Amino acid sequence: MFKCIKCLKTYSFDDKIIKCTCGSLLDFEFYAEFPLEKIRKRKPSLWRYEEAIPIENKNSIVTFDEGFTPLLKMKLRGAEIHFKLDYMFPTGSFKDRGSTVMISKIKEIGIKGVIEDSSGNAGASIASYCANAGIECTIYIPEKTSIMKSRQIELYNAKLVKINGSREDTAEAALEASKNVYYASHVFNPFFLHGTKTIAYEIAEQLDWKSPDAVIMPVGNGSLFLGAYIGFRDLLNCGITVKMPKLIAVQAENCSPIYTELKRSQCRGVEKDKKETIAEGIAIRKPVRSKQIIDAIKESKGDCFTVTEREIIDAFKAMSGKGLFIEYTSAVAVAGIDKYMNSIVKRETIVTVITGNGLKNSRLENF
Ligand SMILES: *Cc1c(COP(=O)(O)O)cnc(C)c1O
Ligand SMILES: [Zn+2]
């Protein structure tokens, strides 16, 4: 059952609601299990953790056999880092982790049509899984979204609605339209997080069922970050691992609401002007789940860093030079590695998530 995080009111999963009547977010409790012997024998997809994923009927699973992406150990500027290659998903970003689970649930409760808003990748991912499931799909995007992402959405046969305005205007328009159609939001719908959490299971399994010391991720709405938190907490609760890794959020300096909120008590005047960033996937000025993100940073003894546009481009080029063609948005986390390394004193096992494929970058200037 869905449970309001504030007033604790509960709702059935069949209720086509996205927020509590009190206006707060909905989550739900779910007890994951990890039968390691069985898991080991299954095919390398994120559905190998089926006992940890809240889908009741196997026939409702909508999948491309996605997941179990490589955890690649590589030297970058002298430091040894484990890169989790989540750009190797069917639609080109980690969002497929959330979509395979959320769209499966939507199929399970018999929904025939959905709408969603996105800066591009979530929309492309949900459109793809809806095409797989035979569910009608409408995606709202800001007009200036990368052409690669908007064409990708249309090619999956989704209806594309371009909003002449900001990412926030787009979300508002979709929320308004969702009064008539099911709102398959990767931000509000907690089933999405119960898909993205599988990244934690994979990382732990790839490290012989151990948690790394730190996981560095780009953060916009926090669907990856909060998923990772839930996943590592599941492993800890079940006694599979013995510690929670430090969860490190990295944001573009030009759009850094989580950083601003977290450091508010430590220093004044960190509020920045509204500026554009090349990291379009995380240009989120008001993350709906900001409080949960900050709680996850604090509870995991993690941190938040910001990186400049120059640092993002340099990190993008450094990765391309290593043969990995990634999204600018993903380069934010790579740029964050240096900042994190400067803040620690001893050697650690560090994982950085590569979230999206470079083929989707809108502008490939000769920087
Ligand atoms: C969506 C996205 C992110 C950030 O995810 P949030 O859930 O908004 O924090 C990072 N990188 C890429 C490539 C994305 O598509
Ligand atoms: Zn409530």
Coordinates of C-alpha atoms and ligand atoms in Angstrom, one line a residue:
M1 CA 0.0 0.0 0.0
F2 CA 1.1 3.6 -0.7
K3 CA 1.7 5.5 2.5
C4 CA 1.9 9.3 2.8
I5 CA 5.3 10.3 4.2
K6 CA 3.7 13.1 6.2
C7 CA 0.3 12.2 7.5
L8 CA 0.7 8.4 7.1
K9 CA -2.6 8.0 5.3
T10 CA -2.6 4.8 3.2
Y11 CA -3.9 4.1 -0.3
S12 CA -4.2 0.9 -2.4
F13 CA -1.7 0.5 -5.3
D14 CA -4.8 0.5 -7.6
D15 CA -5.7 4.0 -6.6
K16 CA -4.7 6.2 -9.5
I17 CA -3.2 8.9 -7.3
I18 CA 0.2 10.3 -7.3
K19 CA 0.2 12.5 -4.2
C20 CA -1.6 12.3 -0.8
T21 CA -4.7 14.4 -0.4
C22 CA -2.6 16.4 2.1
G23 CA -0.3 17.2 -0.8
S24 CA 2.7 15.2 0.4
L25 CA 4.6 12.4 -1.3
L26 CA 3.7 8.8 -1.3
D27 CA 6.1 5.9 -0.6
F28 CA 5.6 2.3 0.5
E29 CA 7.4 -0.2 2.6
F30 CA 8.7 -3.4 1.0
Y31 CA 10.8 -6.2 2.5
A32 CA 13.4 -7.3 0.0
E33 CA 14.9 -10.7 0.1
F34 CA 18.2 -12.0 -1.4
P35 CA 18.4 -15.7 -2.0
L36 CA 22.0 -15.6 -3.1
E37 CA 22.2 -19.2 -4.4
K38 CA 19.2 -18.6 -6.7
I39 CA 20.3 -15.2 -7.8
R40 CA 23.7 -16.5 -8.8
K41 CA 22.2 -18.9 -11.3
R42 CA 19.9 -16.4 -13.0
K43 CA 20.6 -14.5 -16.2
P44 CA 22.5 -11.2 -15.9
S45 CA 19.6 -8.7 -15.8
L46 CA 18.3 -6.6 -12.9
W47 CA 15.3 -9.0 -12.7
R48 CA 17.7 -11.6 -11.1
Y49 CA 16.8 -9.8 -7.9
E50 CA 13.1 -10.5 -8.4
E51 CA 12.5 -11.2 -4.6
A52 CA 13.6 -7.7 -4.0
I53 CA 11.3 -6.1 -6.6
P54 CA 7.7 -5.3 -5.7
I55 CA 5.9 -6.9 -8.7
E56 CA 3.5 -9.7 -7.8
N57 CA 2.7 -11.4 -11.1
K58 CA 5.6 -12.4 -13.2
N59 CA 3.4 -12.2 -16.3
S60 CA 3.2 -8.4 -15.8
I61 CA 6.9 -7.9 -16.1
V62 CA 7.8 -5.5 -19.0
T63 CA 11.5 -6.1 -19.8
F64 CA 14.2 -6.0 -22.4
D65 CA 16.4 -8.2 -20.1
E66 CA 18.1 -5.0 -19.1
G67 CA 20.6 -4.3 -16.3
F68 CA 23.6 -6.0 -14.7
T69 CA 25.8 -3.3 -16.4
P70 CA 29.6 -3.6 -16.2
L71 CA 31.5 -2.3 -13.2
L72 CA 34.7 -1.3 -14.9
K73 CA 37.9 -0.5 -12.9
M74 CA 39.8 2.2 -14.6
K75 CA 42.5 4.7 -13.8
L76 CA 41.5 8.3 -14.1
R77 CA 44.1 11.1 -13.3
G78 CA 46.0 8.6 -11.2
A79 CA 43.1 7.4 -9.1
E80 CA 41.6 3.9 -9.5
I81 CA 37.8 4.2 -9.9
H82 CA 35.1 1.7 -10.5
F83 CA 32.8 3.0 -13.2
K84 CA 29.3 1.6 -13.2
L85 CA 28.4 1.8 -16.9
D86 CA 24.7 2.6 -16.8
Y87 CA 24.8 4.2 -20.2
M88 CA 24.6 0.7 -21.5
F89 CA 20.9 0.4 -21.2
P90 CA 18.4 -0.2 -24.0
T91 CA 17.4 3.5 -24.3
G92 CA 20.8 4.8 -23.4
S93 CA 20.4 5.8 -19.7
F94 CA 19.9 4.3 -16.2
K95 CA 16.3 5.5 -16.3
D96 CA 15.4 2.0 -17.8
R97 CA 16.0 0.6 -14.3
G98 CA 13.0 2.6 -13.0
S99 CA 10.9 2.2 -16.1
T100 CA 11.0 -1.6 -16.3
V101 CA 9.7 -1.8 -12.7
M102 CA 7.2 1.2 -12.8
I103 CA 5.7 0.2 -16.2
S104 CA 5.4 -3.4 -15.0
K105 CA 3.4 -2.2 -12.0
I106 CA 1.3 0.0 -14.2
K107 CA 0.6 -3.0 -16.5
E108 CA -0.2 -5.1 -13.4
I109 CA -2.9 -2.7 -12.2
G110 CA -4.4 -2.5 -15.7
I111 CA -3.6 1.0 -16.8
K112 CA -3.9 1.5 -20.6
G113 CA -2.5 5.0 -21.0
V114 CA 0.0 7.3 -19.2
I115 CA 1.6 10.7 -19.3
E116 CA 5.0 11.8 -18.1
D117 CA 7.2 14.8 -18.1
S118 CA 11.0 14.8 -18.5
S119 CA 14.1 16.6 -19.6
G120 CA 14.5 13.8 -22.1
N121 CA 15.9 10.5 -20.9
A122 CA 13.1 9.5 -18.5
G123 CA 10.6 10.3 -21.3
A124 CA 12.5 8.2 -23.8
S125 CA 12.8 5.4 -21.4
I126 CA 9.1 5.4 -20.4
A127 CA 8.0 5.7 -24.0
S128 CA 10.1 2.7 -24.9
Y129 CA 8.7 0.5 -22.1
C130 CA 5.2 1.6 -22.9
A131 CA 5.8 0.6 -26.6
N132 CA 6.9 -2.8 -25.3
A133 CA 3.9 -3.2 -23.0
G134 CA 1.3 -1.8 -25.5
I135 CA 0.4 1.1 -23.3
E136 CA -0.4 4.5 -24.8
C137 CA 2.1 7.2 -23.8
T138 CA 2.2 11.0 -23.9
I139 CA 5.5 12.7 -23.0
Y140 CA 5.9 16.4 -22.0
I141 CA 9.3 17.9 -22.6
P142 CA 10.8 21.4 -22.6
E143 CA 11.0 22.8 -26.2
K144 CA 14.8 23.0 -26.0
T145 CA 15.4 19.4 -25.2
S146 CA 18.1 17.7 -27.3
I147 CA 16.9 16.6 -30.7
M148 CA 18.2 13.1 -30.2
K149 CA 16.0 12.6 -27.1
S150 CA 12.9 14.2 -28.6
R151 CA 13.1 12.1 -31.8
Q152 CA 13.8 9.0 -29.8
I153 CA 10.6 9.6 -27.9
E154 CA 8.6 10.1 -31.1
L155 CA 10.1 7.0 -32.7
Y156 CA 8.8 4.9 -29.8
N157 CA 5.4 6.0 -31.0
A158 CA 4.7 8.2 -28.0
K159 CA 2.8 11.5 -28.4
L160 CA 5.2 14.3 -27.8
V161 CA 4.1 17.6 -26.2
K162 CA 6.7 20.4 -26.3
I163 CA 6.3 23.1 -23.7
N164 CA 7.7 26.5 -24.4
G165 CA 9.1 27.1 -21.0
S166 CA 11.3 25.7 -18.3
R167 CA 11.6 22.2 -16.9
E168 CA 9.3 23.3 -14.1
D169 CA 6.7 24.7 -16.5
T170 CA 6.8 21.3 -18.3
A171 CA 6.2 19.4 -15.0
E172 CA 3.3 21.7 -14.1
A173 CA 1.7 21.2 -17.5
A174 CA 2.0 17.4 -17.2
L175 CA 0.6 17.5 -13.6
E176 CA -2.4 19.5 -14.9
A177 CA -3.0 17.1 -17.8
S178 CA -2.7 14.1 -15.4
K179 CA -6.1 14.9 -14.0
N180 CA -7.4 12.7 -16.9
V181 CA -4.7 10.2 -17.5
Y182 CA -2.4 8.2 -15.2
Y183 CA 0.7 10.2 -14.3
A184 CA 3.7 7.8 -14.7
S185 CA 6.1 10.2 -13.0
H186 CA 9.6 9.1 -12.4
V187 CA 9.7 11.7 -9.7
F188 CA 6.5 11.1 -7.7
N189 CA 5.9 7.4 -8.3
P190 CA 7.9 5.3 -5.7
F191 CA 7.9 2.2 -8.0
F192 CA 10.4 4.0 -10.1
L193 CA 12.8 4.1 -7.1
H194 CA 12.2 0.4 -6.5
G195 CA 13.7 -0.1 -10.0
T196 CA 16.6 2.3 -9.7
K197 CA 17.6 0.7 -6.4
T198 CA 18.8 -2.4 -8.3
I199 CA 22.0 -0.4 -9.1
A200 CA 23.0 -1.0 -5.4
Y201 CA 22.4 -4.7 -5.6
E202 CA 24.5 -5.0 -8.8
I203 CA 27.4 -3.0 -7.4
A204 CA 27.4 -5.0 -4.2
E205 CA 27.3 -8.3 -6.1
Q206 CA 30.0 -7.2 -8.5
L207 CA 32.2 -6.4 -5.4
D208 CA 31.5 -10.0 -4.0
W209 CA 28.6 -8.8 -1.9
K210 CA 30.4 -5.9 -0.3
S211 CA 29.5 -2.2 -0.2
P212 CA 32.0 0.2 -1.7
D213 CA 33.2 3.1 0.5
A214 CA 31.6 5.7 -1.6
V215 CA 29.2 6.0 -4.6
I216 CA 29.4 9.3 -6.6
M217 CA 26.3 10.2 -8.6
P218 CA 24.9 13.2 -10.6
V219 CA 21.8 14.5 -8.9
G220 CA 18.8 16.4 -10.3
N221 CA 15.5 14.9 -9.0
G222 CA 17.4 12.2 -7.2
S223 CA 15.8 9.2 -8.8
L224 CA 19.1 7.5 -9.0
F225 CA 20.5 8.8 -5.7
L226 CA 17.4 7.8 -3.7
G227 CA 17.2 4.4 -5.5
A228 CA 20.8 3.8 -4.5
Y229 CA 20.0 4.7 -0.9
I230 CA 17.0 2.3 -0.8
G231 CA 19.0 -0.5 -2.4
F232 CA 22.0 -0.2 -0.1
R233 CA 19.7 0.0 2.9
D234 CA 17.9 -3.2 1.8
L235 CA 21.2 -5.0 1.6
L236 CA 22.2 -3.8 5.0
N237 CA 18.8 -4.7 6.6
C238 CA 19.0 -8.2 5.2
G239 CA 22.6 -8.7 6.5
I240 CA 24.0 -9.1 3.0
T241 CA 26.4 -6.2 3.5
V242 CA 27.7 -4.6 6.7
K243 CA 27.8 -0.9 5.9
M244 CA 26.1 1.9 4.0
P245 CA 28.5 3.5 1.5
K246 CA 28.9 7.3 1.6
L247 CA 26.5 8.6 -1.0
I248 CA 28.0 11.5 -2.8
A249 CA 25.8 13.9 -4.8
V250 CA 27.3 16.1 -7.5
Q251 CA 25.5 19.0 -9.1
A252 CA 26.3 21.6 -11.7
E253 CA 27.3 24.8 -9.9
N254 CA 24.8 26.7 -12.2
C255 CA 21.9 24.6 -10.8
S256 CA 22.6 23.3 -7.3
P257 CA 19.6 23.4 -5.0
I258 CA 20.6 20.4 -3.0
Y259 CA 24.1 21.9 -2.4
T260 CA 22.6 25.2 -1.4
E261 CA 20.2 23.6 1.0
L262 CA 22.8 21.3 2.6
K263 CA 25.4 24.0 3.1
R264 CA 22.9 26.7 4.2
S265 CA 23.8 26.1 7.9
Q266 CA 27.6 26.2 7.2
C267 CA 28.0 29.2 5.0
R268 CA 25.9 32.1 3.9
G269 CA 25.6 33.5 0.4
V270 CA 25.9 30.2 -1.5
E271 CA 22.6 31.0 -3.4
K272 CA 23.5 31.3 -7.0
D273 CA 21.8 33.1 -9.9
K274 CA 19.7 31.0 -12.2
K275 CA 22.1 30.0 -15.0
E276 CA 22.0 27.5 -17.8
T277 CA 24.0 24.3 -17.6
I278 CA 25.2 21.9 -20.3
A279 CA 24.1 19.1 -17.9
E280 CA 20.5 19.2 -19.1
G281 CA 19.6 16.0 -17.4
I282 CA 20.0 17.5 -13.9
A283 CA 18.8 21.1 -14.5
I284 CA 16.2 20.7 -11.8
R285 CA 15.7 23.9 -9.7
K286 CA 13.1 22.5 -7.3
P287 CA 13.6 18.8 -6.7
V288 CA 10.3 17.4 -5.3
R289 CA 12.2 14.9 -3.1
S290 CA 14.9 17.3 -1.9
K291 CA 14.4 16.6 1.8
Q292 CA 14.8 12.8 1.3
I293 CA 17.9 13.4 -0.8
I294 CA 19.4 15.5 2.0
D295 CA 18.4 13.0 4.6
A296 CA 20.1 10.2 2.6
I297 CA 23.3 12.3 2.3
K298 CA 23.4 12.8 6.0
E299 CA 22.4 9.3 7.1
S300 CA 25.1 7.8 4.8
K301 CA 27.7 10.3 6.0
G302 CA 27.9 11.4 2.4
D303 CA 28.4 14.8 0.9
C304 CA 27.5 17.1 -1.9
F305 CA 29.8 18.9 -4.3
T306 CA 29.3 21.3 -7.2
V307 CA 31.3 21.5 -10.5
T308 CA 31.7 24.3 -13.0
E309 CA 30.8 24.1 -16.7
R310 CA 34.5 24.1 -17.5
E311 CA 35.0 21.1 -15.1
I312 CA 32.1 19.2 -16.7
I313 CA 33.5 19.7 -20.2
D314 CA 37.0 18.7 -19.1
A315 CA 35.7 15.5 -17.4
F316 CA 33.7 14.7 -20.6
K317 CA 36.8 15.0 -22.7
A318 CA 38.9 13.0 -20.2
M319 CA 36.3 10.1 -20.5
S320 CA 36.1 10.4 -24.3
G321 CA 39.9 10.1 -24.3
K322 CA 39.6 6.8 -22.4
G323 CA 37.1 5.5 -25.0
L324 CA 33.9 6.2 -23.1
F325 CA 31.5 8.5 -24.9
I326 CA 29.1 9.8 -22.2
E327 CA 26.5 12.5 -21.6
Y328 CA 27.6 15.8 -20.3
T329 CA 25.2 15.2 -17.4
S330 CA 27.1 12.0 -16.6
A331 CA 30.4 14.0 -16.8
V332 CA 29.2 15.9 -13.7
A333 CA 29.8 12.9 -11.5
V334 CA 33.2 12.3 -13.1
A335 CA 34.1 15.9 -12.4
G336 CA 33.0 15.3 -8.9
I337 CA 35.6 12.5 -8.4
D338 CA 38.5 15.1 -7.9
K339 CA 36.5 17.1 -5.4
Y340 CA 35.7 13.9 -3.4
M341 CA 39.2 12.6 -3.5
N342 CA 40.4 16.0 -2.1
S343 CA 38.1 15.5 0.9
I344 CA 39.3 12.0 2.0
V345 CA 42.5 10.9 3.7
K346 CA 42.9 7.2 2.9
R347 CA 42.4 5.0 -0.1
E348 CA 38.8 3.9 -0.7
T349 CA 36.8 1.8 -3.0
I350 CA 35.0 4.4 -5.1
V351 CA 32.2 3.8 -7.5
T352 CA 31.1 6.5 -10.0
V353 CA 27.9 6.0 -12.0
I354 CA 28.0 6.8 -15.8
T355 CA 24.3 7.6 -16.3
G356 CA 23.8 8.4 -20.0
N357 CA 25.2 7.8 -23.5
G358 CA 27.1 10.5 -25.3
L359 CA 25.2 10.0 -28.5
K360 CA 22.4 11.9 -27.0
N361 CA 24.3 15.1 -26.4
S362 CA 22.6 17.9 -28.3
R363 CA 25.6 20.1 -28.9
L364 CA 29.0 18.6 -29.7
E365 CA 31.0 21.8 -30.1
N366 CA 34.7 21.6 -30.5
F367 CA 35.4 22.7 -26.9
Ligands
LIG1 C1 18.0 11.7 -15.3 C2 19.4 11.7 -15.4 C3 20.3 12.0 -14.3 C4 19.8 12.5 -13.0 O1 18.8 11.7 -12.4 P1 17.8 12.4 -11.4 O2 16.9 11.3 -11.1 O3 17.2 13.6 -12.0 O4 18.7 12.8 -10.2 C5 21.6 11.9 -14.5 N1 22.2 11.6 -15.7 C6 21.4 11.3 -16.8 C7 22.0 11.0 -18.1 C8 20.0 11.4 -16.7 O5 19.2 11.1 -17.7
ZN2 ZN -0.8 12.9 3.6

